[in-house]
Coordinates of C-alpha atoms in Angstrom, one line a residue:
X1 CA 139.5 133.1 115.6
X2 CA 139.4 133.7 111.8
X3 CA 138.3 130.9 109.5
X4 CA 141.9 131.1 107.9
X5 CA 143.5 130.5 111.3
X6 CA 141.1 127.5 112.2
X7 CA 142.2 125.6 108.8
X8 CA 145.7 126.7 110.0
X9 CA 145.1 124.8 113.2
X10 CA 143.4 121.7 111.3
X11 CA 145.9 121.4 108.7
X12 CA 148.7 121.6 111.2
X13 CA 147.6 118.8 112.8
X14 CA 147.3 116.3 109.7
X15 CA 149.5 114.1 109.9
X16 CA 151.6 113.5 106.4
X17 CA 152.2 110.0 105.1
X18 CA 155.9 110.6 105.0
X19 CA 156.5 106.2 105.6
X20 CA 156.2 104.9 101.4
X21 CA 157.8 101.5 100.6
X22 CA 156.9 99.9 97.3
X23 CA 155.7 96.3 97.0
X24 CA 154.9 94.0 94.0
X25 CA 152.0 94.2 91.8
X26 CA 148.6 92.3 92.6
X27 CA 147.4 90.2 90.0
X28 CA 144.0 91.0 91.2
X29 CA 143.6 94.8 92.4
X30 CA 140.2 94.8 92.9
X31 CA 140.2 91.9 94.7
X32 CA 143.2 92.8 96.9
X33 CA 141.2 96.3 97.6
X34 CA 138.6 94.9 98.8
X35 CA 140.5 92.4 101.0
X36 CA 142.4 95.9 102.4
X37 CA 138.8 96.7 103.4
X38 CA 138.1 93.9 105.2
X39 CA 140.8 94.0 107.1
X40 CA 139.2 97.1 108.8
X41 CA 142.9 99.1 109.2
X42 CA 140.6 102.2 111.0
X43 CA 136.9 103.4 111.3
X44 CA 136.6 104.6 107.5
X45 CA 137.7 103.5 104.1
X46 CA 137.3 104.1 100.3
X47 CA 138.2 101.8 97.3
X48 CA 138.2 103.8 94.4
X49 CA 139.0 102.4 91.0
X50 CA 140.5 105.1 88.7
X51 CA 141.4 105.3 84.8
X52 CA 142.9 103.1 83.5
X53 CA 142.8 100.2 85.7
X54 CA 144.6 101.8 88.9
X55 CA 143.0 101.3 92.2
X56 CA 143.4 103.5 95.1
X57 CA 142.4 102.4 99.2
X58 CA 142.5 104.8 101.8
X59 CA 142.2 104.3 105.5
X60 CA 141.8 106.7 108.3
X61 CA 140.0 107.5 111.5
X62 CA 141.9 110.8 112.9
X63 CA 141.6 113.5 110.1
X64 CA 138.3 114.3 108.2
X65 CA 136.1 117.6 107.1
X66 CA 131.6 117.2 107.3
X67 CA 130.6 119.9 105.5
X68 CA 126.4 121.0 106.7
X69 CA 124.5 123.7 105.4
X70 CA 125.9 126.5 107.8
X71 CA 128.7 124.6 109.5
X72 CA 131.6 122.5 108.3
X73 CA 133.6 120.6 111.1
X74 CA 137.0 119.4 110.4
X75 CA 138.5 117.0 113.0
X76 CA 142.4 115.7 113.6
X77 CA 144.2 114.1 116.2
X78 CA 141.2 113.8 118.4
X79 CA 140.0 117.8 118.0
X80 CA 137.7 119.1 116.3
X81 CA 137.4 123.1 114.5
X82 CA 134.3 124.6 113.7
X83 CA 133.4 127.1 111.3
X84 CA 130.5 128.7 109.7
X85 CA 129.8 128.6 106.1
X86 CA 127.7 131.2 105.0
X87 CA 125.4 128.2 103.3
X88 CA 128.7 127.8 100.9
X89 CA 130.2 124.8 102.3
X90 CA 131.9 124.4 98.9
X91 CA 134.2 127.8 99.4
X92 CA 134.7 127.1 103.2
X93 CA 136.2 123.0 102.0
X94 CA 138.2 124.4 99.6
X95 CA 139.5 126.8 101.8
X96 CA 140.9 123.9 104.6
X97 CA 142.0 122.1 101.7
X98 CA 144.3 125.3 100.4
X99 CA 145.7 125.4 104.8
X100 CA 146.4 121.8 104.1
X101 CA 148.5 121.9 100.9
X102 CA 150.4 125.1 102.6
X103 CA 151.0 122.8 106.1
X104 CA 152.1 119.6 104.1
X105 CA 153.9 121.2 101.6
X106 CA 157.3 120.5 102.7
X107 CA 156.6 117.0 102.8
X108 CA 155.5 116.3 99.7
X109 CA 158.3 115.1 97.8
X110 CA 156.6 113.6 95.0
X111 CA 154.9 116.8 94.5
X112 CA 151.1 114.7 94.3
X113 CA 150.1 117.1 97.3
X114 CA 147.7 115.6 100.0
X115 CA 144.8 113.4 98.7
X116 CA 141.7 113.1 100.4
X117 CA 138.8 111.0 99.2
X118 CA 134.9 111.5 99.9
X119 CA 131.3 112.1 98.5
X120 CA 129.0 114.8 98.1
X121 CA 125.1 114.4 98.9
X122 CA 122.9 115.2 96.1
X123 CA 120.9 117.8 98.4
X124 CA 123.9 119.8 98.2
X125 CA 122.7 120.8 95.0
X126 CA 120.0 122.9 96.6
X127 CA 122.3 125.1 97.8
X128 CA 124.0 125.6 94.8
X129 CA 121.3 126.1 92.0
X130 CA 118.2 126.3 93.7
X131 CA 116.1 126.5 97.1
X132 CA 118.7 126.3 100.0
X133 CA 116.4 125.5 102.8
X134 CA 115.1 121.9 101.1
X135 CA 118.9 121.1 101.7
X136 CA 118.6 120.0 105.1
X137 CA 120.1 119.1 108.0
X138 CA 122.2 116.4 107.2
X139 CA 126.1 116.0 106.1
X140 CA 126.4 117.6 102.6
X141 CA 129.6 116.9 102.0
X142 CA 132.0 114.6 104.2
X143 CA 135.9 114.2 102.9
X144 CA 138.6 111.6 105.2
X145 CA 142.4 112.4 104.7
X146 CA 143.7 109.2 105.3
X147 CA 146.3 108.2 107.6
X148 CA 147.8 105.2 104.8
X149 CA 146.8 105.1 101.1
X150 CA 147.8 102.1 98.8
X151 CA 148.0 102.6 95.2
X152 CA 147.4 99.4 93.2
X153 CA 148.8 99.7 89.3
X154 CA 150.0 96.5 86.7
X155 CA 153.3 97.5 87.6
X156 CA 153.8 97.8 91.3
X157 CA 152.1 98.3 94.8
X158 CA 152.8 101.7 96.6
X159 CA 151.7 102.0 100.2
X160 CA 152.4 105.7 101.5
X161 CA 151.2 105.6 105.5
X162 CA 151.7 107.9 108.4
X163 CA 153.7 106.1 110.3
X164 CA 156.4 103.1 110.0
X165 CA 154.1 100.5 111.8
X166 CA 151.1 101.4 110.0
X167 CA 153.3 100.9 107.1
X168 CA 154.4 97.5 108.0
X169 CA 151.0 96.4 109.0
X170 CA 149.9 97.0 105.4
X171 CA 152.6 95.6 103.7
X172 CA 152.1 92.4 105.8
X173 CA 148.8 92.4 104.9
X174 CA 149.6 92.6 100.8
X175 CA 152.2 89.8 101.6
X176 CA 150.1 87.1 103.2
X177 CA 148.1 84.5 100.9
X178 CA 144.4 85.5 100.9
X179 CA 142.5 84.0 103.4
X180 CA 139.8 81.0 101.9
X181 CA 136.7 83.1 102.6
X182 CA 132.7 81.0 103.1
X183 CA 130.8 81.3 100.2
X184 CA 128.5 84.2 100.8
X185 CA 125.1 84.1 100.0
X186 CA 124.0 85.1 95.8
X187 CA 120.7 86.7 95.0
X188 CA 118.6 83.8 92.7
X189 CA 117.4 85.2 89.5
X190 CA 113.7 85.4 91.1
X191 CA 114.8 87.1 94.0
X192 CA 117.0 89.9 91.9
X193 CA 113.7 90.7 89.6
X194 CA 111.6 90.6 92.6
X195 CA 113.7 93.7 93.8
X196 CA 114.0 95.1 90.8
X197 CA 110.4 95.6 90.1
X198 CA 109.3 96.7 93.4
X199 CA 107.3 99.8 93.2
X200 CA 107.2 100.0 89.5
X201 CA 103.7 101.4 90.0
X202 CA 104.0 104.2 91.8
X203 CA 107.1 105.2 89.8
X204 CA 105.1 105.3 86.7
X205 CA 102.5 107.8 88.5
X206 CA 105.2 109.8 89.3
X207 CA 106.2 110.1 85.7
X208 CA 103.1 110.6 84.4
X209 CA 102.9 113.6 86.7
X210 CA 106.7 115.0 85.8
X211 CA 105.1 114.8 81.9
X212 CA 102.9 117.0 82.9
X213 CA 104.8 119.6 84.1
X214 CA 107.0 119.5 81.2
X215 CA 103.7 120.0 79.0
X216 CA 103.1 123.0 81.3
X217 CA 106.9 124.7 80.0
X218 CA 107.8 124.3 84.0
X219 CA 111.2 122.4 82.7
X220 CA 112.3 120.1 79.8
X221 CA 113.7 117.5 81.8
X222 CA 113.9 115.8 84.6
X223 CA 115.8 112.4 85.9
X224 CA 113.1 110.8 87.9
X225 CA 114.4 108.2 90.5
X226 CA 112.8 105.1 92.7
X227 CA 114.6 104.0 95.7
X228 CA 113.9 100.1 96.0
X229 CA 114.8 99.2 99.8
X230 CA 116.3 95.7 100.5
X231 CA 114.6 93.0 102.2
X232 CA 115.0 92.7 105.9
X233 CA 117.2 89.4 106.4
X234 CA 121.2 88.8 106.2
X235 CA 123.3 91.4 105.9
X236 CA 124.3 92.5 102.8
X237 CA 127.9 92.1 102.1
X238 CA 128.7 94.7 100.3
X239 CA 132.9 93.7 99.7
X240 CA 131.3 90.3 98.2
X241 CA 129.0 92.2 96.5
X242 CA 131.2 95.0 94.9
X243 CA 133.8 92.0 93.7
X244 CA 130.4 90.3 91.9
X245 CA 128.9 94.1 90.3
X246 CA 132.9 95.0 89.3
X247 CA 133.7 91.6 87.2
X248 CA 129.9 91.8 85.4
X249 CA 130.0 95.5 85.0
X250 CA 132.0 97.9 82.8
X251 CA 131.7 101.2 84.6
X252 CA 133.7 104.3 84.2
X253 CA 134.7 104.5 87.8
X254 CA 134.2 101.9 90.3
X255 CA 133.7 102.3 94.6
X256 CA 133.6 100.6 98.0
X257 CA 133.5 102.6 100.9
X258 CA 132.8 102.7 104.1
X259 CA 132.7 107.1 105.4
X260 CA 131.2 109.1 107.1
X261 CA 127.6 107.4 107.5
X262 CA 127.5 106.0 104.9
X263 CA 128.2 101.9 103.2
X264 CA 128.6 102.5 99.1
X265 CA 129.5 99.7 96.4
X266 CA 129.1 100.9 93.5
X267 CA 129.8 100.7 89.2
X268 CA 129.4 104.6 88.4
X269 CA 128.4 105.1 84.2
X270 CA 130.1 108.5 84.3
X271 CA 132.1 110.9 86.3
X272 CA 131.0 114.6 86.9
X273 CA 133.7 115.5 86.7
X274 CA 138.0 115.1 85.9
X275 CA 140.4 118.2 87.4
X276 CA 143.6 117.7 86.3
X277 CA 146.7 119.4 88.2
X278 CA 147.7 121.5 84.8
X279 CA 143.9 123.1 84.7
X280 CA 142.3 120.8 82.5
X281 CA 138.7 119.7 83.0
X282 CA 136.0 117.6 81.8
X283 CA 132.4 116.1 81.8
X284 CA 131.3 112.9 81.1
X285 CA 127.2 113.3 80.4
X286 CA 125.4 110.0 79.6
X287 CA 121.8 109.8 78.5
X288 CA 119.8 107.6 76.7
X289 CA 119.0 104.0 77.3
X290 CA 118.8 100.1 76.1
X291 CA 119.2 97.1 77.4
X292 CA 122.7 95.3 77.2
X293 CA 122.7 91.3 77.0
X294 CA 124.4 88.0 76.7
X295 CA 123.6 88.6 72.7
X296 CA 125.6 90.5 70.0
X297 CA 123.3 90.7 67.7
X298 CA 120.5 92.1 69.8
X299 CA 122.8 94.5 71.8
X300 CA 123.6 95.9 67.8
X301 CA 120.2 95.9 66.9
X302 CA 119.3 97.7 70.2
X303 CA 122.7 100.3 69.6
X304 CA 121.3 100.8 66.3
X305 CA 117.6 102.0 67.7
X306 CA 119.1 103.8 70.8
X307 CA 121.2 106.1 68.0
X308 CA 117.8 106.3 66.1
X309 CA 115.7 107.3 68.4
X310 CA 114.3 110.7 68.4
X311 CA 113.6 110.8 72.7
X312 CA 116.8 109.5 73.7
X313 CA 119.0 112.1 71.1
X314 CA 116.5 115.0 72.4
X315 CA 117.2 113.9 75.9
X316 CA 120.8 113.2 75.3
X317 CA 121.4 116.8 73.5
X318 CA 119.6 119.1 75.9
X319 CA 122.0 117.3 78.4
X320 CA 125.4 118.3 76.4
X321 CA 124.0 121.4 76.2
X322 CA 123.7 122.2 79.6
X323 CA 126.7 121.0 80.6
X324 CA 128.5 123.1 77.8
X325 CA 127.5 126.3 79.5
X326 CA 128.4 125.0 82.8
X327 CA 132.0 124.4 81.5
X328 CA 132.0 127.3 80.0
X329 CA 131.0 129.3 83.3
X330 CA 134.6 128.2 84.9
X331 CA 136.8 127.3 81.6
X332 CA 138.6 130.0 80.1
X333 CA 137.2 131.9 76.5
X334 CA 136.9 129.5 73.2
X335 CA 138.7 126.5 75.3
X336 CA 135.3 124.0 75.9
X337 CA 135.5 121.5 73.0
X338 CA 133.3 118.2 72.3
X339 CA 135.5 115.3 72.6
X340 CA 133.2 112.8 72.5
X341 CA 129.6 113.7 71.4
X342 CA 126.6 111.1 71.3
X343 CA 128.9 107.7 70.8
X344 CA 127.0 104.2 72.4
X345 CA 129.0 103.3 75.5
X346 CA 128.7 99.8 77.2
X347 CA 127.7 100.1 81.4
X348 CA 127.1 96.3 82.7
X349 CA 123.3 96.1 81.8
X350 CA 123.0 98.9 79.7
X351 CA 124.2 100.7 76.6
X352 CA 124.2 104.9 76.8
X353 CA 124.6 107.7 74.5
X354 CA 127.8 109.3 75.8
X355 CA 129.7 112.3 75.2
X356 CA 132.6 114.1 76.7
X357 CA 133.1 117.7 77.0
X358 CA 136.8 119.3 77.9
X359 CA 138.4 122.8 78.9
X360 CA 140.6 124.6 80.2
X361 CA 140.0 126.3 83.5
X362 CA 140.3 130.0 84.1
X363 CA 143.4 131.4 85.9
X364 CA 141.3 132.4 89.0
X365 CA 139.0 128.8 89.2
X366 CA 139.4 126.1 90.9
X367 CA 138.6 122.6 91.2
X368 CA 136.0 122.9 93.5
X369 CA 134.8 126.0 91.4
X370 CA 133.8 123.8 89.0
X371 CA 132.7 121.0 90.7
X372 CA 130.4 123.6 91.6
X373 CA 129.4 124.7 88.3
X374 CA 128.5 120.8 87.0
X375 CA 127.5 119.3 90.5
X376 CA 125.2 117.3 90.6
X377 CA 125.6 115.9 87.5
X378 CA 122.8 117.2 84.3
X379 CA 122.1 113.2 83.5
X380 CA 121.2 112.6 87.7
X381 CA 118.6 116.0 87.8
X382 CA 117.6 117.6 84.3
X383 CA 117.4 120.6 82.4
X384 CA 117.0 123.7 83.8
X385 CA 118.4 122.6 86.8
X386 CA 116.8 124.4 88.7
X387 CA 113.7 123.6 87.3
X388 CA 114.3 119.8 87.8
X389 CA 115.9 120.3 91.1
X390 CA 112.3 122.1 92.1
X391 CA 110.4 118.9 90.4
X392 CA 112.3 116.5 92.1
X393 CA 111.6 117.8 95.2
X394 CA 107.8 117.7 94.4
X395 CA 107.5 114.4 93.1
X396 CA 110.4 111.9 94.9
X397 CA 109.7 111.0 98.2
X398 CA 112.5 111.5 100.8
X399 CA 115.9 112.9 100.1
X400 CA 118.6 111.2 97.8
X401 CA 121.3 111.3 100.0
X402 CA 124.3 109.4 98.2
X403 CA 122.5 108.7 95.1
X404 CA 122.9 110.8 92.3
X405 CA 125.7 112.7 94.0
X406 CA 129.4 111.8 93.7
X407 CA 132.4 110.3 94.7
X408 CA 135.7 112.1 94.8
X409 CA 139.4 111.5 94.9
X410 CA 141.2 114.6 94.9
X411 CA 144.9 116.3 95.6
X412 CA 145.8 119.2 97.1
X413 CA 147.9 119.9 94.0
X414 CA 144.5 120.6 92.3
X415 CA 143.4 117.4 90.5
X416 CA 140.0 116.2 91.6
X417 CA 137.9 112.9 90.3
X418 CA 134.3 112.6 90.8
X419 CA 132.2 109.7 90.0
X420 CA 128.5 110.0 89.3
X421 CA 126.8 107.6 92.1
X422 CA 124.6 105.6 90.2
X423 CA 124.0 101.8 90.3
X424 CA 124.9 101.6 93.0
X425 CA 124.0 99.4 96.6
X426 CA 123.5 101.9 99.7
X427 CA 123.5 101.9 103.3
X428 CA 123.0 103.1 106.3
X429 CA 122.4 102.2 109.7
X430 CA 120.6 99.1 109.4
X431 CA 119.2 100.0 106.1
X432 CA 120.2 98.6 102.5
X433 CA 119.0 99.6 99.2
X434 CA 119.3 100.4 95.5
X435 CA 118.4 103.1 93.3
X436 CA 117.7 104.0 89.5
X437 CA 116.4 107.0 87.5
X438 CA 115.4 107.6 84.0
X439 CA 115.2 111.0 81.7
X440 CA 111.8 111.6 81.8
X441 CA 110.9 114.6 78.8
X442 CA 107.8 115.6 77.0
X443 CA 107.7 112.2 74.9
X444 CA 108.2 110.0 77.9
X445 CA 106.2 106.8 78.1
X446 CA 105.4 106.0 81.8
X447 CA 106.0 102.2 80.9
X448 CA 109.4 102.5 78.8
X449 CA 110.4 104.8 82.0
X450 CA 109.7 101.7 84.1
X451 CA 111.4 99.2 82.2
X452 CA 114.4 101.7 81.8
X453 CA 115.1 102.1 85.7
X454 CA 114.7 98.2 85.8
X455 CA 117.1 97.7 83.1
X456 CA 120.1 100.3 85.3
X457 CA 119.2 97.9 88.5
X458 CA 119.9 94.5 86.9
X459 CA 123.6 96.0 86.5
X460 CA 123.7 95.5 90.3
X461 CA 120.4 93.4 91.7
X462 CA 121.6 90.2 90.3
X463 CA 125.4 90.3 91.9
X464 CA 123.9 90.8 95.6
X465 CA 126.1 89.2 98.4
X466 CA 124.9 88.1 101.7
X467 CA 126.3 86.3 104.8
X468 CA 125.4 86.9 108.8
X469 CA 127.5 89.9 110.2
X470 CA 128.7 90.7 106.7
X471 CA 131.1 94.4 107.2

C-alpha cells in the first residue's frame, strides 16, 4: 500500500465535527477550560490559550498521528496505519494532514479546515539540523484530532463535536454552576525556593564547561538547561496549578494538556512560530534576562540595565540573526521584515529582550516547512544550531523531551500556532518536574547563569498545586 493511500484510509476514517451549537460567553475562560479538563470528556486533552484572549479545548480518544524517528502511526476508529518515514517524520505528518483536509473537505462549511492540536519533542531537532541517531526512540512528534473542540472568546462559546450527544454533554457541562472544589494544597515560599535552587551547583559546572567551548570557536551560543525534579509526595495538580501560573503570569501563549504521554501546564514567553491561512509567518525570539517584581521602580531600573547590557544584546542579536535566515530559507525574496526588534517584554517573573520577525511564505512552502526551518526554537538551543544542538548533547544529562520543544494548534487550511515550552510544570508517569535554561555565550558568568534559570522557575515554582489523586 502506498503511503498516499494509507493517509487516504486514515483520513477517511476521522470523523468530522459536523454537531456546532453556540453557547454564551464564560466570564472566566481559563477557568471554564480547565473545568472542561477535569471533566475528563476522553483519554487526551489540550487547553490552549491563543492571541488575544481566546481559548481553545480539545478532547479526543479515537483519532491521533505519533510521529518516531522511522515510523509514524496514525490511529482512528479503533485502527491503526503504519508508515515509514525516511527519518522525515515532518514530510510524512504533513502529508496525513494534506489526506485529511481532502477527506473532510466537504464538511467544512466554515472553511477553518480540520484542527488538530499537539507537541513536538525537542529531540526532533536532531533529525532536522544535526546528528539523527541522538534522536532516539521515543515519540517525536504526537498530534490528537479531536472528536469536540470548544472555542472560548468575550463574545460567545462555540462547541463544534462529532456527534449530537457528545455535543449535548458539553453544552451541559458549560451550563451547570461550577462545582465548589477543596482547596488544593499551595507551595510555601520556602518550599518554592527550595525547588528552585536544587542543583544550582552542578548547573554552574556545566556552564563553566559550555564557556569553554565557545572560547574554543566550537559555537557562540548555547541555551543551557537544568531539569529540577519534584519532590516525591501528593500529586501535583496540575489544573490547580495552571489556573495559579496563568493569573500570576503574562505569557504569550498559555497550555494544559493531557496527550500522548505526556501531563504539560504551562506559561510559554514566545511562540516558534505563527502560520497564517493567507501565507504569512512569523518568529517570536526572546533573549536576555532580569528579574520582574512586585516594584516599579526596580523592574525600570532593571529594564533599563537589561537594554544596557552588552551580553544580553550580544546574545539577543545573534538570536535575531539566526532566525532571519531561517525565515528567509522558506519566505519568499525581500518579504522577511523586523517587526519588533529588541523591545523589553514582561513574562510573570521575568523581563526579556523581544523581537519579532515576519514573512511571507513561498508558493511551494508550507507550514510544516517552516516549522521545520525555526524548530526548535534559536532562544531554547543556540547559535549555530548545530553546534549547540552537538553541545547540548554533551553537557545536559538525559533528553529534553517536552521542554524546549513546542506546542501546536493548527488547521488543515494551513494556519499553524506553536508555543515555545518553557516555564513550564512536566509529567510523566509518576514523575513531575520543572525546567529552565539560560543563554550561556563567551561573557557568561556561571553565577548570573544560575540566578537567571532561578529567576524563569519562580514564574511557575511558587503557584504549585497539590491534592491526593490530583488528574
Amino acid at each position: 500500500m502506498s503511503t498516499r493511500t494509507v493517509w487516504d484510509a486514515w483520513a477517511g476514517s476521522v470523523p468530522p465535527l459536523t454537531c456546532t451549537s453556540t453557547q454564551a460567553p464564560s466570564h472566566d475562560s481559563a477557568a471554564t477550560a480547565a473545568r472542561l479538563a477535569r471533566a475528563r470528556l476522553a483519554d487526551q486533552y489540550m487547553v490552549y490559550e491563543a492571541e488575544g484572549g481566546v481559548w481553545h479545548f480539545a478532547a479526543g480518544s479515537a483519532a491521533s498521528v505519533t510521529a518516531h524517528a522511522n515510523t509514524i502511526t496514525a490511529q482512528a476508529a479503533g485502527r491503526s496505519w503504519t508508515s515509514p518515514t525516511g527519518r522525515q517524520p515532518l514530510t510524512e505528518f504533513a502529508a496525513a494532514l494534506r489526506a485529511l483536509a481532502t477527506a473532510h473537505a466537504p464538511n467544512t462549511a466554515d472553511g477553518a479546515g480540520t484542527h488538530f492540536y499537539g507537541w513536538a519533542a525537542f529531540e526532533l531537532a536532531h533529525l532536522l539540523h544535526a546528528d539523527s541517531e541522538a534522536a532516539g526512540d521515543a515519540p517525536l512528534l504526537h498530534a490528537l484530532i479531536p472528536s469536540v473542540e470548544v472555542t472560548l472568546t468575550g463574545e460567545h462559546t462555540l462547541v463544534r463535536a462529532a456527534d449530537m450527544a457528545l455535543g449535548r454533554k458539553v453544552a451541559d457541562l458549560l451550563a451547570e454552576p461550577p462545582a465548589p472544589r477543596p482547596a488544593s494544597d499551595c507551595t510555601t515560599p520556602e518550599e518554592a525556593e527550595r525547588i528552585i535552587t536544587a542543583g544550582t551547583a552542578a548547573y554552574g559546572s556545566v556552564v563553566a564547561r559550555t564557556v569553554q567551548d565557545i572560547h574554543a570557536g566550537l559555537l557562540e551560543k548555547a541555551v543551557v538547561s537544568r531539569k529540577v525534579p519534584l519532590p516525591a509526595g501528593p500529586a501535583v495538580d496540575f489544573a490547580e496549578t495552571y489556573l495559579a501560573g496563568r493569573r500570576a503570569n503574562t505569557p504569550a501563549r498559555s497550555y494544559l494538556l493531557d496527550l500522548g504521554g505526556y501531563r504539560a501546564a504551562g506559561f510559554s514567553p514566545e511562540t516558534v512560530l505563527e502560520v497564517g491561512e493567507n501565507g504569512r509567518v512569523s518568529t517570536q525570539p526572546l533573549a536576555g534576562t532580569r528579574a520582574r517584581g512586585a516594584d516599579p521602580a526596580e523592574n525600570e531600573r532593571r529594564r533599563a540595565e537589561l537594554l544596557a547590557d552588552p551580553k544580553e544584546i550580544h546574545e539577543h542579536a545573534v538570536s535575531v540573526r539566526l532566525a532571519w535566515e531561517e525565515m528567509a530559507a522558506v519566505c519568499r525574496a525581500g518579504s522577511v521584515v523586523a517587526e519588533e526588534f529588541m523591545e523589553a517584554r514582561s513574562r510573570g517573573s521575568v523581563q526579556h529582550l523581544a523581537s519579532r520577525l515576519a514573512g511571507r511564505l513561498r508558493p511551494d512552502a508550507g507550514p510544516w516547512d517552516a516549522f521545520a526551518s525555526l524548530f526548535p526554537a534559536i532562544t531554547a538551543t543556540g547559535v549555530s544550531k548545530r553546534a549547540a544542538l552537538q553541545a547540548l548533547a554533551r553537557h545536559e544529562q538525559g533528553t529534553r523531551g517536552l521542554y524546549g520543544g513546542a506546542v501546536f494548534r493548527g488547521s488543515t487550511a494551513g494556519s499553524l500556532d506553536a508555543a515555545l515550552v518553557l516555564r513550564t510544570l512536566i509529567g510523566a508517569g509518576d514523575d513531575a518536574w520543572l525546567r529552565a535554561g539560560a543563554g550561556v555565550t563567551a561573557q557568561s558568568d556561571p553565577e548570573r547563569e544560575i540566578e537567571e534559570t532561578c529567576e524563569k522557575l519562580r514564574s511557575v515554582a511558587p503557584h504549585l498545586r497539590f491534592a491526593a489523586g490530583a488528574p
